[in-house]
N, CA, C and O atoms as a MOPAC input file, in Angstrom:
PM7 MOZYME 1SCF
protein

 N   -207.15100 1    54.31000 1   -15.60800 1
 C   -206.73300 1    53.34500 1   -16.60200 1
 C   -205.25900 1    53.03100 1   -16.43400 1
 O   -204.46200 1    53.91000 1   -16.10800 1
 N   -204.90600 1    51.79700 1   -16.65200 1
 C   -203.51400 1    51.38000 1   -16.53500 1
 C   -202.76400 1    51.54700 1   -17.84600 1
 O   -203.35800 1    51.83800 1   -18.88400 1
 N   -201.47100 1    51.36300 1   -17.78600 1
 C   -200.64900 1    51.40200 1   -18.99400 1
 C   -200.94200 1    50.18200 1   -19.85400 1
 O   -201.20700 1    49.09700 1   -19.33700 1
 N   -200.89200 1    50.36500 1   -21.16800 1
 C   -201.09000 1    49.23200 1   -22.06100 1
 C   -200.28200 1    49.44700 1   -23.32800 1
 O   -199.86600 1    50.56500 1   -23.63600 1
 N   -200.07000 1    48.37800 1   -24.04700 1
 C   -199.35800 1    48.37000 1   -25.31300 1
 C   -200.28000 1    47.82900 1   -26.38400 1
 O   -200.99000 1    46.85200 1   -26.14500 1
 N   -200.29000 1    48.42800 1   -27.54000 1
 C   -201.09300 1    47.94800 1   -28.64900 1
 C   -200.17100 1    47.76500 1   -29.83900 1
 O   -199.60200 1    48.73500 1   -30.33900 1
 N   -200.01500 1    46.52300 1   -30.29900 1
 C   -199.13900 1    46.22000 1   -31.42600 1
 C   -199.97400 1    45.75900 1   -32.61000 1
 O   -200.90000 1    44.96100 1   -32.46300 1
 N   -199.63200 1    46.27200 1   -33.78500 1
 C   -200.24600 1    45.82400 1   -35.03100 1
 C   -199.18300 1    45.11700 1   -35.84800 1
 O   -198.03200 1    45.55100 1   -35.88000 1
 N   -199.55600 1    44.04100 1   -36.50200 1
 C   -198.65400 1    43.36100 1   -37.43500 1
 C   -199.40200 1    43.27000 1   -38.75800 1
 O   -200.39600 1    42.55400 1   -38.87400 1
 N   -198.92200 1    43.98800 1   -39.73500 1
 C   -199.57800 1    44.04400 1   -41.04100 1
 C   -198.64800 1    43.40400 1   -42.05700 1
 O   -197.50500 1    43.83300 1   -42.21300 1
 N   -199.12900 1    42.38800 1   -42.74500 1
 C   -198.33000 1    41.70200 1   -43.75600 1
 C   -198.75700 1    42.19000 1   -45.14400 1
 O   -199.94500 1    42.28300 1   -45.45300 1
 N   -197.75000 1    42.49800 1   -45.96800 1
 C   -197.99400 1    42.95400 1   -47.33200 1
 C   -197.07200 1    42.17200 1   -48.26000 1
 O   -196.07600 1    41.61100 1   -47.80400 1
 N   -197.38600 1    42.12500 1   -49.55600 1
 C   -196.44700 1    41.51000 1   -50.50300 1
 C   -195.10700 1    42.24800 1   -50.47100 1
 O   -195.07200 1    43.46100 1   -50.26000 1
 N   -194.01100 1    41.52300 1   -50.68000 1
 C   -192.68100 1    42.13900 1   -50.61400 1
 C   -192.52000 1    43.30800 1   -51.58600 1
 O   -191.77800 1    44.24600 1   -51.29400 1
 N   -193.18400 1    43.27100 1   -52.71000 1
 C   -193.03300 1    44.31500 1   -53.72400 1
 C   -194.01800 1    45.46900 1   -53.54100 1
 O   -194.09200 1    46.35700 1   -54.39100 1
 N   -194.76800 1    45.46500 1   -52.45300 1
 C   -195.75500 1    46.51900 1   -52.20100 1
 C   -195.06300 1    47.86500 1   -51.98900 1
 O   -193.96800 1    47.93500 1   -51.43300 1
 N   -195.72600 1    48.93300 1   -52.44500 1
 C   -195.30000 1    50.29100 1   -52.13800 1
 C   -196.06700 1    50.72300 1   -50.89800 1
 O   -197.28700 1    50.56700 1   -50.83700 1
 N   -195.35900 1    51.26700 1   -49.90300 1
 C   -195.98500 1    51.63800 1   -48.64100 1
 C   -195.93400 1    53.13700 1   -48.40700 1
 O   -194.92500 1    53.78300 1   -48.69000 1
 N   -197.01400 1    53.68300 1   -47.89500 1
 C   -197.05000 1    55.05700 1   -47.41100 1
 C   -197.62400 1    54.99900 1   -46.00400 1
 O   -198.79600 1    54.67200 1   -45.81800 1
 N   -196.79800 1    55.31700 1   -45.01700 1
 C   -197.16500 1    55.18800 1   -43.60900 1
 C   -197.08100 1    56.56000 1   -42.95100 1
 O   -196.05500 1    57.23500 1   -43.03300 1
 N   -198.16400 1    56.96400 1   -42.30000 1
 C   -198.17400 1    58.18000 1   -41.49900 1
 C   -198.65500 1    57.78100 1   -40.10800 1
 O   -199.79000 1    57.33600 1   -39.93600 1
 N   -197.77400 1    57.94600 1   -39.11300 1
 C   -198.06900 1    57.47400 1   -37.76600 1
 C   -197.87700 1    58.61300 1   -36.78000 1
 O   -196.96500 1    59.42500 1   -36.94200 1
 N   -198.71200 1    58.68300 1   -35.77100 1
 C   -198.63400 1    59.73200 1   -34.75700 1
 C   -197.59500 1    59.43700 1   -33.71200 1
 O   -196.43100 1    59.80500 1   -33.87000 1
 N   -197.99900 1    58.77200 1   -32.63300 1
 C   -197.10800 1    58.52200 1   -31.50100 1
 C   -196.87300 1    57.02200 1   -31.37100 1
 O   -197.82300 1    56.23900 1   -31.34700 1
 N   -195.60700 1    56.62500 1   -31.28900 1
 C   -195.24400 1    55.21700 1   -31.12900 1
 C   -194.20000 1    54.82000 1   -32.15000 1
 O   -193.77300 1    55.63300 1   -32.97000 1
 N   -193.80000 1    53.58200 1   -32.09400 1
 C   -192.74500 1    53.06300 1   -32.96000 1
 C   -193.32800 1    52.36400 1   -34.17500 1
 O   -194.41800 1    51.79500 1   -34.11800 1
 N   -192.57800 1    52.41600 1   -35.28900 1
 C   -192.96500 1    51.73000 1   -36.53100 1
 C   -191.76900 1    50.92500 1   -37.00700 1
 O   -190.63800 1    51.41100 1   -36.99500 1
 N   -192.02500 1    49.67600 1   -37.43100 1
 C   -190.97700 1    48.82500 1   -37.98300 1
 C   -191.43900 1    48.29700 1   -39.33400 1
 O   -192.55000 1    47.78000 1   -39.45700 1
 N   -190.58700 1    48.42600 1   -40.34600 1
 C   -190.85400 1    47.91100 1   -41.68800 1
 C   -189.72200 1    46.95100 1   -42.01300 1
 O   -188.55300 1    47.32600 1   -41.92900 1
 N   -190.05200 1    45.70900 1   -42.38500 1
 C   -189.01700 1    44.70500 1   -42.63200 1
 C   -189.25000 1    43.97600 1   -43.94600 1
 O   -190.35300 1    43.50500 1   -44.22200 1
 N   -188.18900 1    43.88800 1   -44.75900 1
 C   -188.18300 1    43.04200 1   -45.94400 1
 C   -188.97900 1    43.52900 1   -47.13400 1
 O   -189.19800 1    42.75000 1   -48.06100 1
 N   -189.42100 1    44.76900 1   -47.16100 1
 C   -190.20000 1    45.28800 1   -48.28500 1
 C   -189.24400 1    45.77700 1   -49.36700 1
 O   -188.30100 1    46.51200 1   -49.07400 1
 N   -189.48200 1    45.37200 1   -50.62700 1
 C   -188.62900 1    45.75700 1   -51.74400 1
 C   -189.23600 1    46.88300 1   -52.57900 1
 O   -188.59000 1    47.38100 1   -53.50100 1
 N   -190.46000 1    47.28900 1   -52.27200 1
 C   -191.09200 1    48.38900 1   -52.99000 1
 C   -190.67700 1    49.72400 1   -52.39100 1
 O   -189.85800 1    49.78100 1   -51.47500 1
 N   -191.25400 1    50.79700 1   -52.92200 1
 C   -190.99400 1    52.13300 1   -52.38800 1
 C   -191.64100 1    52.26200 1   -51.01000 1
 O   -192.74400 1    51.76500 1   -50.78500 1
 N   -190.94900 1    52.92900 1   -50.09600 1
 C   -191.46000 1    53.13700 1   -48.74500 1
 C   -191.38700 1    54.62900 1   -48.42500 1
 O   -190.33000 1    55.25100 1   -48.53700 1
 N   -192.51900 1    55.18500 1   -48.02800 1
 C   -192.57100 1    56.55600 1   -47.52700 1
 C   -193.19600 1    56.46400 1   -46.14400 1
 O   -194.36700 1    56.10900 1   -46.01200 1
 N   -192.41600 1    56.78400 1   -45.10700 1
 C   -192.90800 1    56.62000 1   -43.73600 1
 C   -192.56900 1    57.84400 1   -42.90600 1
 O   -191.46600 1    58.38600 1   -42.98100 1
 N   -193.55400 1    58.27000 1   -42.10700 1
 C   -193.31200 1    59.38800 1   -41.19000 1
 C   -193.93100 1    59.07700 1   -39.83400 1
 O   -194.98800 1    58.45500 1   -39.72900 1
 N   -193.22900 1    59.53600 1   -38.79900 1
 C   -193.65600 1    59.34500 1   -37.41800 1
 C   -193.50900 1    60.69400 1   -36.71600 1
 O   -192.46700 1    61.34100 1   -36.81300 1
 N   -194.56100 1    61.11200 1   -36.00800 1
 C   -194.47000 1    62.38200 1   -35.27400 1
 C   -193.59000 1    62.24900 1   -34.04000 1
 O   -192.71700 1    63.08500 1   -33.80700 1
 N   -193.81300 1    61.20000 1   -33.24700 1
 C   -193.03600 1    61.00200 1   -32.03100 1
 C   -192.83700 1    59.50900 1   -31.81700 1
 O   -193.80000 1    58.77800 1   -31.58200 1
 N   -191.60100 1    59.05700 1   -31.89700 1
 C   -191.29000 1    57.64400 1   -31.72300 1
 C   -190.10400 1    57.25700 1   -32.58200 1
 O   -189.42900 1    58.11700 1   -33.14800 1
 N   -189.85400 1    55.97500 1   -32.67800 1
 C   -188.73700 1    55.46600 1   -33.47400 1
 C   -189.25300 1    54.78800 1   -34.73000 1
 O   -190.34800 1    54.22600 1   -34.75300 1
 N   -188.43700 1    54.85500 1   -35.77400 1
 C   -188.75000 1    54.23800 1   -37.05900 1
 C   -187.59600 1    53.30700 1   -37.40700 1
 O   -186.45800 1    53.75300 1   -37.55800 1
 N   -187.88800 1    52.01000 1   -37.53500 1
 C   -186.88300 1    51.00600 1   -37.86900 1
 C   -187.24100 1    50.42000 1   -39.22900 1
 O   -188.36200 1    49.95700 1   -39.43800 1
 N   -186.27600 1    50.44400 1   -40.15800 1
 C   -186.48900 1    49.88400 1   -41.48700 1
 C   -185.38200 1    48.86900 1   -41.74000 1
 O   -184.19700 1    49.19000 1   -41.65200 1
 N   -185.78600 1    47.63200 1   -42.05600 1
 C   -184.84400 1    46.56600 1   -42.37600 1
 C   -184.98900 1    46.25000 1   -43.85300 1
 O   -186.06100 1    45.85000 1   -44.30600 1
 N   -183.89500 1    46.43400 1   -44.61600 1
 C   -183.92800 1    46.29200 1   -46.07400 1
 C   -183.30600 1    44.97900 1   -46.51600 1
 O   -182.20300 1    44.62500 1   -46.10000 1
 N   -184.03300 1    44.26000 1   -47.37000 1
 C   -183.56600 1    42.96800 1   -47.86800 1
 C   -182.62000 1    43.14100 1   -49.05000 1
 O   -181.73900 1    42.30300 1   -49.24500 1
 N   -182.77000 1    44.19400 1   -49.84000 1
 C   -181.95800 1    44.41400 1   -51.03300 1
 C   -181.43200 1    45.84800 1   -51.04500 1
 O   -181.82500 1    46.65100 1   -51.89200 1
 N   -180.54100 1    46.16500 1   -50.10200 1
 C   -180.13200 1    47.55300 1   -49.91700 1
 C   -179.32500 1    48.13700 1   -51.06500 1
 O   -179.27800 1    49.35800 1   -51.21200 1
 N   -178.68600 1    47.30300 1   -51.88800 1
 C   -177.87700 1    47.83000 1   -52.98200 1
 C   -178.73100 1    48.45500 1   -54.08000 1
 O   -178.21000 1    49.17600 1   -54.93100 1
 N   -180.02400 1    48.19200 1   -54.07000 1
 C   -180.93200 1    48.74500 1   -55.07300 1
 C   -181.91300 1    49.71000 1   -54.42700 1
 O   -183.08400 1    49.76500 1   -54.80200 1
 N   -181.42400 1    50.47200 1   -53.45200 1
 C   -182.30100 1    51.34200 1   -52.68100 1
 C   -181.71500 1    52.74500 1   -52.56100 1
 O   -180.54800 1    52.91400 1   -52.20500 1
 N   -182.53400 1    53.74400 1   -52.86200 1
 C   -182.15300 1    55.14700 1   -52.63000 1
 C   -182.79800 1    55.57000 1   -51.32000 1
 O   -184.02300 1    55.61000 1   -51.20700 1
 N   -181.97500 1    55.88400 1   -50.33800 1
 C   -182.46400 1    56.18400 1   -48.99500 1
 C   -182.36600 1    57.68200 1   -48.72000 1
 O   -181.33600 1    58.31100 1   -48.96200 1
 N   -183.45500 1    58.23000 1   -48.21200 1
 C   -183.47000 1    59.60600 1   -47.73100 1
 C   -184.12700 1    59.57900 1   -46.35600 1
 O   -185.27800 1    59.16200 1   -46.22800 1
 N   -183.41200 1    60.01700 1   -45.33600 1
 C   -183.93700 1    59.96800 1   -43.96900 1
 C   -183.67500 1    61.29600 1   -43.27300 1
 O   -182.63600 1    61.92700 1   -43.46800 1
 N   -184.64900 1    61.70600 1   -42.44800 1
 C   -184.51800 1    62.97100 1   -41.72900 1
 C   -185.17000 1    62.86300 1   -40.36700 1
 O   -186.30900 1    62.41300 1   -40.25000 1
 N   -184.44500 1    63.27800 1   -39.33400 1
 C   -184.95800 1    63.41000 1   -37.96900 1
 C   -184.88500 1    64.88000 1   -37.60300 1
 O   -183.81800 1    65.48800 1   -37.68800 1
 N   -186.01400 1    65.46100 1   -37.19400 1
 C   -185.98500 1    66.85600 1   -36.75500 1
 C   -185.30000 1    66.98200 1   -35.39800 1
 O   -184.47100 1    67.87000 1   -35.19600 1
 N   -185.64700 1    66.09300 1   -34.47000 1
 C   -185.00500 1    66.03600 1   -33.15700 1
 C   -184.73600 1    64.56200 1   -32.87900 1
 O   -185.65300 1    63.81000 1   -32.54900 1
 N   -183.48200 1    64.15300 1   -33.01100 1
 C   -183.14200 1    62.75200 1   -32.79600 1
 C   -181.95900 1    62.34500 1   -33.64400 1
 O   -181.32100 1    63.18500 1   -34.27800 1
 N   -181.66300 1    61.04600 1   -33.65700 1
 C   -180.48700 1    60.51800 1   -34.33800 1
 C   -180.87900 1    59.50400 1   -35.39700 1
 O   -181.95400 1    58.90500 1   -35.34800 1
 N   -179.97000 1    59.32400 1   -36.36700 1
 C   -180.13200 1    58.31900 1   -37.41100 1
 C   -178.96900 1    57.34000 1   -37.30100 1
 O   -177.80500 1    57.74000 1   -37.25600 1
 N   -179.30200 1    56.04800 1   -37.25800 1
 C   -178.30000 1    54.99000 1   -37.30500 1
 C   -178.52100 1    54.22300 1   -38.60500 1
 O   -179.65800 1    53.89100 1   -38.94200 1
 N   -177.44800 1    53.94000 1   -39.33500 1
 C   -177.59400 1    53.16500 1   -40.56400 1
 C   -176.39800 1    52.25300 1   -40.79400 1
 O   -175.27300 1    52.56600 1   -40.40400 1
 N   -176.66600 1    51.10900 1   -41.44000 1
 C   -175.61700 1    50.16600 1   -41.83200 1
 C   -175.05200 1    50.50800 1   -43.21300 1
 O   -174.15700 1    49.80900 1   -43.68900 1
 N   -175.54400 1    51.55700 1   -43.86500 1
 C   -175.23000 1    51.82700 1   -45.25900 1
 C   -174.34000 1    53.03900 1   -45.44400 1
 O   -174.29300 1    53.93400 1   -44.60100 1
 N   -173.63100 1    53.04900 1   -46.57400 1
 C   -172.80400 1    54.18800 1   -46.94000 1
 C   -173.68400 1    55.29500 1   -47.49600 1
 O   -174.69000 1    55.03300 1   -48.15600 1
 N   -173.30300 1    56.51100 1   -47.22600 1
 C   -174.05000 1    57.65500 1   -47.73100 1
 C   -173.58000 1    58.91300 1   -47.04100 1
 O   -172.55500 1    58.92100 1   -46.36000 1
 N   -174.33300 1    59.96400 1   -47.22400 1
 C   -174.00500 1    61.25300 1   -46.64300 1
 C   -174.79700 1    61.44400 1   -45.37000 1
 O   -176.02800 1    61.46600 1   -45.39200 1
 N   -174.09700 1    61.58200 1   -44.26500 1
 C   -174.71600 1    61.74700 1   -42.94300 1
 C   -174.44000 1    63.17800 1   -42.49500 1
 O   -173.28400 1    63.57400 1   -42.34800 1
 N   -175.49800 1    63.95100 1   -42.27800 1
 C   -175.30700 1    65.35800 1   -41.92000 1
 C   -176.10400 1    65.70000 1   -40.67400 1
 O   -177.14400 1    65.10700 1   -40.39100 1
 N   -175.58900 1    66.66700 1   -39.94600 1
 C   -176.30500 1    67.27900 1   -38.83100 1
 C   -176.39300 1    68.77600 1   -39.12300 1
 O   -175.62300 1    69.56200 1   -38.57200 1
 N   -177.34300 1    69.17900 1   -40.00300 1
 C   -177.36900 1    70.57200 1   -40.44300 1
 C   -177.86600 1    71.55100 1   -39.38400 1
 O   -177.68200 1    72.76000 1   -39.52800 1
 N   -178.48000 1    71.05400 1   -38.34200 1
 C   -179.04100 1    71.92200 1   -37.31700 1
 C   -178.43100 1    71.55600 1   -35.96700 1
 O   -177.69200 1    70.57700 1   -35.85900 1
 N   -178.73600 1    72.33100 1   -34.95900 1
 C   -178.25500 1    72.04200 1   -33.61100 1
 C   -178.78800 1    70.68700 1   -33.13500 1
 O   -178.07900 1    69.94000 1   -32.46100 1
 N   -180.03400 1    70.37800 1   -33.48500 1
 C   -180.62800 1    69.07100 1   -33.19800 1
 C   -181.07900 1    68.47100 1   -34.52000 1
 O   -181.37600 1    69.19400 1   -35.47100 1
 N   -181.12900 1    67.15300 1   -34.57300 1
 C   -181.60800 1    66.47700 1   -35.77300 1
 C   -180.48100 1    66.07000 1   -36.70100 1
 O   -179.34700 1    66.53500 1   -36.57700 1
 N   -180.82300 1    65.17600 1   -37.65000 1
 C   -179.85000 1    64.66800 1   -38.60500 1
 C   -180.53700 1    64.36400 1   -39.92600 1
 O   -181.75700 1    64.21100 1   -39.99800 1
 N   -179.69600 1    64.27800 1   -40.99900 1
 C   -180.16800 1    63.85200 1   -42.31400 1
 C   -179.21500 1    62.79600 1   -42.84400 1
 O   -178.02700 1    62.80400 1   -42.52200 1
 N   -179.74100 1    61.87800 1   -43.66500 1
 C   -178.92800 1    60.85000 1   -44.30500 1
 C   -179.46500 1    60.60500 1   -45.70500 1
 O   -180.67600 1    60.48500 1   -45.88800 1
 N   -178.57600 1    60.52700 1   -46.70200 1
 C   -178.96400 1    60.14200 1   -48.05600 1
 C   -177.92600 1    59.17400 1   -48.58200 1
 O   -176.74300 1    59.28100 1   -48.25900 1
 N   -178.37200 1    58.22700 1   -49.39400 1
 C   -177.44400 1    57.27600 1   -49.98600 1
 C   -178.12700 1    56.29000 1   -50.89500 1
 O   -179.33600 1    56.07400 1   -50.80100 1
 N   -177.34500 1    55.68400 1   -51.78300 1
 C   -177.81900 1    54.62100 1   -52.64800 1
 C   -178.57300 1    55.09600 1   -53.87300 1
 O   -178.75400 1    56.29300 1   -54.09800 1
 N   -179.01600 1    54.10400 1   -54.67100 1
 C   -179.79200 1    54.36800 1   -55.88300 1
 C   -180.72900 1    53.19200 1   -56.12400 1
 O   -180.37900 1    52.05200 1   -55.81700 1
 N   -181.89800 1    53.44800 1   -56.66200 1
 C   -182.87200 1    52.39400 1   -56.94500 1
 C   -184.23600 1    52.79200 1   -56.42400 1
 O   -184.59100 1    53.97100 1   -56.44400 1
 N   -185.01900 1    51.80100 1   -55.94900 1
 C   -186.33300 1    52.14900 1   -55.40600 1
 C   -186.14300 1    53.04400 1   -54.18400 1
 O   -185.09800 1    52.99500 1   -53.53500 1
 N   -187.13400 1    53.84800 1   -53.87200 1
 C   -186.94400 1    54.89300 1   -52.86700 1
 C   -187.45800 1    54.49000 1   -51.48900 1
 O   -188.50000 1    53.84900 1   -51.35000 1
 N   -186.70200 1    54.88100 1   -50.49200 1
 C   -187.09800 1    54.76300 1   -49.09300 1
 C   -186.94700 1    56.16700 1   -48.51300 1
 O   -185.83300 1    56.66100 1   -48.33800 1
 N   -188.08100 1    56.80000 1   -48.21700 1
 C   -188.11100 1    58.17600 1   -47.72600 1
 C   -188.67800 1    58.16600 1   -46.31100 1
 O   -189.84300 1    57.82500 1   -46.10700 1
 N   -187.84900 1    58.54100 1   -45.33300 1
 C   -188.20800 1    58.40700 1   -43.92400 1
 C   -188.12500 1    59.75900 1   -43.22400 1
 O   -187.22200 1    60.55300 1   -43.48700 1
 N   -189.08500 1    60.01100 1   -42.32400 1
 C   -189.06500 1    61.24900 1   -41.55100 1
 C   -189.61000 1    60.98100 1   -40.15500 1
 O   -190.66500 1    60.36700 1   -39.99500 1
 N   -188.87600 1    61.44900 1   -39.14400 1
 C   -189.32500 1    61.39700 1   -37.75600 1
 C   -189.19300 1    62.80200 1   -37.19600 1
 O   -188.13100 1    63.41600 1   -37.29300 1
 N   -190.27400 1    63.31600 1   -36.60800 1
 C   -190.21000 1    64.63800 1   -35.99800 1
 C   -189.38800 1    64.57700 1   -34.70600 1
 O   -188.39800 1    65.29600 1   -34.57200 1
 N   -189.78800 1    63.72600 1   -33.75900 1
 C   -189.06700 1    63.57300 1   -32.50000 1
 C   -188.86000 1    62.07800 1   -32.25000 1
 O   -189.82500 1    61.34100 1   -32.04800 1
 N   -187.61000 1    61.63600 1   -32.26400 1
 C   -187.31300 1    60.22500 1   -32.07000 1
 C   -186.07900 1    59.84500 1   -32.86500 1
 O   -185.19900 1    60.67700 1   -33.08300 1
 N   -186.00700 1    58.60700 1   -33.29700 1
 C   -184.83900 1    58.14500 1   -34.03100 1
 C   -185.21500 1    57.28300 1   -35.20900 1
 O   -186.32600 1    56.75800 1   -35.29000 1
 N   -184.25500 1    57.14200 1   -36.14000 1
 C   -184.41700 1    56.27200 1   -37.30100 1
 C   -183.25500 1    55.28500 1   -37.30800 1
 O   -182.10000 1    55.66000 1   -37.10200 1
 N   -183.58300 1    54.00800 1   -37.54800 1
 C   -182.57700 1    52.97100 1   -37.69700 1
 C   -182.82200 1    52.26600 1   -39.02900 1
 O   -183.91000 1    51.74600 1   -39.27800 1
 N   -181.78400 1    52.25800 1   -39.89100 1
 C   -181.87800 1    51.60700 1   -41.20400 1
 C   -180.88300 1    50.46400 1   -41.20000 1
 O   -179.67100 1    50.67700 1   -41.15800 1
 N   -181.41200 1    49.24200 1   -41.24500 1
 C   -180.58700 1    48.05300 1   -41.05300 1
 C   -180.60000 1    47.16000 1   -42.27600 1
 O   -181.56400 1    47.13800 1   -43.04000 1
 N   -179.51200 1    46.42200 1   -42.44800 1
 C   -179.37100 1    45.43100 1   -43.52200 1
 C   -179.80400 1    44.07600 1   -42.98400 1
 O   -179.35600 1    43.66300 1   -41.91400 1
 N   -180.68500 1    43.36800 1   -43.72600 1
 C   -181.06500 1    42.00800 1   -43.33000 1
 C   -180.77600 1    41.04800 1   -44.48100 1
 O   -180.64400 1    41.45900 1   -45.63400 1
 N   -180.67900 1    39.76300 1   -44.14600 1
 C   -180.53700 1    38.70000 1   -45.15000 1
 C   -179.19600 1    38.70600 1   -45.76900 1
 O   -178.91200 1    37.87600 1   -46.63300 1

């Protein structure tokens, strides 16, 4: 069998609350104003927030890095991995076992 890519594009109402559990691969969430709980075992997690001033962000990478456009507390409590917390409002809770997290401002 050859290499292949499988992409899903799922559209939800902007105010939807999401709970995502993904195994291997990348996940991107864009423009959702509801609560987001997302975890990835191996891959990257990209979250683009439309209203970041009303968002409480909690992000953790067991092995990997976190990049964010937002102010908050960025820690590296272990030899590998990072944690980030910041903001107040609806919750965005992110976890990646192996990979990276990117939290970006849009709009």
